[in-house]
Amino acid sequence: MMENKAAGHSRFPWTQVIAFLFSIILTFAAVWIGIWANLSYRVIVAAVFALAFIQAAIQLFMFMHVSEGEHGIWQVGKMLSAAFLAFVIVAGSVWVLNSMH
């Protein structure tokens, strides 16, 4: 029987499995911080946002292969500019909503 093995596709994807497990751990850490940690509200929100950012970065680079290909650096630049715009929109919205009397 002939096996059709492409280059690089015959081995087990350990990096993806490890990234998936790390994403699951980050999710449970965020849940633990949100429910069981005896911290102030601001610290909880900051910690959950930080864990979400790390998890998004893992998923972008490990599963969506953002940095691979011939235009890898451009893809990373586009992602960073999109993240900056999202941050400006969210921060501006929070600022406007908190400044209302």
PDB file of C-alpha atoms in Angstrom:
ATOM      1  CA  MET A   1       0.000   0.000   0.000  1.00  0.00           C
ATOM      2  CA  MET A   2       1.396   3.382  -0.982  1.00  0.00           C
ATOM      3  CA  GLU A   3       1.477   6.152   1.572  1.00  0.00           C
ATOM      4  CA  ASN A   4       1.011   9.741   0.480  1.00  0.00           C
ATOM      5  CA  LYS A   5       3.234  11.686   2.876  1.00  0.00           C
ATOM      6  CA  ALA A   6       3.932  15.310   2.120  1.00  0.00           C
ATOM      7  CA  ALA A   7       7.094  16.893   3.447  1.00  0.00           C
ATOM      8  CA  GLY A   8       6.615  17.900   7.087  1.00  0.00           C
ATOM      9  CA  HIS A   9       3.180  16.273   7.427  1.00  0.00           C
ATOM     10  CA  SER A  10       4.264  12.832   8.578  1.00  0.00           C
ATOM     11  CA  ARG A  11       5.206  13.718  12.139  1.00  0.00           C
ATOM     12  CA  PHE A  12       2.925  14.384  15.084  1.00  0.00           C
ATOM     13  CA  PRO A  13       2.084  18.108  15.554  1.00  0.00           C
ATOM     14  CA  TRP A  14       3.541  18.536  19.052  1.00  0.00           C
ATOM     15  CA  THR A  15       3.744  22.319  18.837  1.00  0.00           C
ATOM     16  CA  GLN A  16       0.024  22.607  18.085  1.00  0.00           C
ATOM     17  CA  VAL A  17      -0.871  20.210  20.903  1.00  0.00           C
ATOM     18  CA  ILE A  18       1.274  22.141  23.373  1.00  0.00           C
ATOM     19  CA  ALA A  19      -0.206  25.452  22.193  1.00  0.00           C
ATOM     20  CA  PHE A  20      -3.723  24.027  22.565  1.00  0.00           C
ATOM     21  CA  LEU A  21      -2.984  22.810  26.098  1.00  0.00           C
ATOM     22  CA  PHE A  22      -1.444  26.171  26.989  1.00  0.00           C
ATOM     23  CA  SER A  23      -4.583  27.917  25.677  1.00  0.00           C
ATOM     24  CA  ILE A  24      -6.753  25.659  27.861  1.00  0.00           C
ATOM     25  CA  ILE A  25      -4.545  26.427  30.885  1.00  0.00           C
ATOM     26  CA  LEU A  26      -4.837  30.169  30.206  1.00  0.00           C
ATOM     27  CA  THR A  27      -8.628  29.858  29.991  1.00  0.00           C
ATOM     28  CA  PHE A  28      -8.828  28.043  33.316  1.00  0.00           C
ATOM     29  CA  ALA A  29      -6.430  30.582  34.870  1.00  0.00           C
ATOM     30  CA  ALA A  30      -8.718  33.415  33.748  1.00  0.00           C
ATOM     31  CA  VAL A  31     -11.750  31.626  35.184  1.00  0.00           C
ATOM     32  CA  TRP A  32      -9.915  31.013  38.458  1.00  0.00           C
ATOM     33  CA  ILE A  33      -8.824  34.654  38.680  1.00  0.00           C
ATOM     34  CA  GLY A  34     -12.344  35.850  37.883  1.00  0.00           C
ATOM     35  CA  ILE A  35     -14.134  33.613  40.363  1.00  0.00           C
ATOM     36  CA  TRP A  36     -11.827  32.573  43.184  1.00  0.00           C
ATOM     37  CA  ALA A  37      -9.050  35.169  43.438  1.00  0.00           C
ATOM     38  CA  ASN A  38      -9.552  37.666  46.221  1.00  0.00           C
ATOM     39  CA  LEU A  39      -8.346  40.667  44.212  1.00  0.00           C
ATOM     40  CA  SER A  40      -9.778  44.047  43.386  1.00  0.00           C
ATOM     41  CA  TYR A  41     -12.008  44.416  40.355  1.00  0.00           C
ATOM     42  CA  ARG A  42      -9.404  46.376  38.386  1.00  0.00           C
ATOM     43  CA  VAL A  43      -6.688  43.779  38.979  1.00  0.00           C
ATOM     44  CA  ILE A  44      -9.033  40.976  37.913  1.00  0.00           C
ATOM     45  CA  VAL A  45      -9.993  42.803  34.706  1.00  0.00           C
ATOM     46  CA  ALA A  46      -6.359  43.582  33.889  1.00  0.00           C
ATOM     47  CA  ALA A  47      -5.276  39.996  34.535  1.00  0.00           C
ATOM     48  CA  VAL A  48      -8.057  38.515  32.412  1.00  0.00           C
ATOM     49  CA  PHE A  49      -7.266  40.941  29.564  1.00  0.00           C
ATOM     50  CA  ALA A  50      -3.573  40.033  29.768  1.00  0.00           C
ATOM     51  CA  LEU A  51      -4.341  36.314  29.671  1.00  0.00           C
ATOM     52  CA  ALA A  52      -6.737  36.839  26.748  1.00  0.00           C
ATOM     53  CA  PHE A  53      -4.075  38.780  24.843  1.00  0.00           C
ATOM     54  CA  ILE A  54      -1.517  36.007  25.388  1.00  0.00           C
ATOM     55  CA  GLN A  55      -4.023  33.383  24.293  1.00  0.00           C
ATOM     56  CA  ALA A  56      -4.915  35.356  21.156  1.00  0.00           C
ATOM     57  CA  ALA A  57      -1.237  35.683  20.280  1.00  0.00           C
ATOM     58  CA  ILE A  58      -0.713  31.938  20.717  1.00  0.00           C
ATOM     59  CA  GLN A  59      -3.665  31.167  18.472  1.00  0.00           C
ATOM     60  CA  LEU A  60      -2.611  33.655  15.801  1.00  0.00           C
ATOM     61  CA  PHE A  61       0.953  32.402  15.558  1.00  0.00           C
ATOM     62  CA  MET A  62       0.470  28.672  16.196  1.00  0.00           C
ATOM     63  CA  PHE A  63      -2.840  27.890  14.513  1.00  0.00           C
ATOM     64  CA  MET A  64      -3.344  30.667  11.951  1.00  0.00           C
ATOM     65  CA  HIS A  65       0.377  30.799  10.993  1.00  0.00           C
ATOM     66  CA  VAL A  66       0.436  34.586  10.812  1.00  0.00           C
ATOM     67  CA  SER A  67       4.212  34.868  10.543  1.00  0.00           C
ATOM     68  CA  GLU A  68       4.628  32.184   7.867  1.00  0.00           C
ATOM     69  CA  GLY A  69       4.629  32.624   4.130  1.00  0.00           C
ATOM     70  CA  GLU A  70       6.283  35.119   1.837  1.00  0.00           C
ATOM     71  CA  HIS A  71       4.436  38.104   3.295  1.00  0.00           C
ATOM     72  CA  GLY A  72       4.702  37.066   6.953  1.00  0.00           C
ATOM     73  CA  ILE A  73       6.022  40.370   8.263  1.00  0.00           C
ATOM     74  CA  TRP A  74       3.218  42.262   6.510  1.00  0.00           C
ATOM     75  CA  GLN A  75       0.640  40.010   8.127  1.00  0.00           C
ATOM     76  CA  VAL A  76       2.098  40.725  11.565  1.00  0.00           C
ATOM     77  CA  GLY A  77       2.048  44.461  10.786  1.00  0.00           C
ATOM     78  CA  LYS A  78      -1.584  44.279   9.730  1.00  0.00           C
ATOM     79  CA  MET A  79      -2.472  42.411  12.916  1.00  0.00           C
ATOM     80  CA  LEU A  80      -0.654  44.959  15.080  1.00  0.00           C
ATOM     81  CA  SER A  81      -2.380  47.876  13.366  1.00  0.00           C
ATOM     82  CA  ALA A  82      -5.774  46.164  13.748  1.00  0.00           C
ATOM     83  CA  ALA A  83      -5.054  45.551  17.439  1.00  0.00           C
ATOM     84  CA  PHE A  84      -4.082  49.218  17.863  1.00  0.00           C
ATOM     85  CA  LEU A  85      -7.302  50.384  16.208  1.00  0.00           C
ATOM     86  CA  ALA A  86      -9.367  48.033  18.375  1.00  0.00           C
ATOM     87  CA  PHE A  87      -7.595  49.342  21.479  1.00  0.00           C
ATOM     88  CA  VAL A  88      -8.227  52.968  20.480  1.00  0.00           C
ATOM     89  CA  ILE A  89     -11.914  52.267  19.817  1.00  0.00           C
ATOM     90  CA  VAL A  90     -12.432  50.405  23.101  1.00  0.00           C
ATOM     91  CA  ALA A  91     -10.401  52.874  25.181  1.00  0.00           C
ATOM     92  CA  GLY A  92     -12.187  55.820  23.553  1.00  0.00           C
ATOM     93  CA  SER A  93     -15.573  54.258  24.189  1.00  0.00           C
ATOM     94  CA  VAL A  94     -14.732  53.598  27.835  1.00  0.00           C
ATOM     95  CA  TRP A  95     -13.423  57.160  28.207  1.00  0.00           C
ATOM     96  CA  VAL A  96     -16.569  58.667  26.685  1.00  0.00           C
ATOM     97  CA  LEU A  97     -18.890  56.497  28.784  1.00  0.00           C
ATOM     98  CA  ASN A  98     -17.005  57.295  31.998  1.00  0.00           C
ATOM     99  CA  SER A  99     -16.915  61.041  31.244  1.00  0.00           C
ATOM    100  CA  MET A 100     -20.670  61.392  30.892  1.00  0.00           C
ATOM    101  CA  HIS A 101     -22.471  63.054  33.788  1.00  0.00           C
TER     102      HIS A 101
END
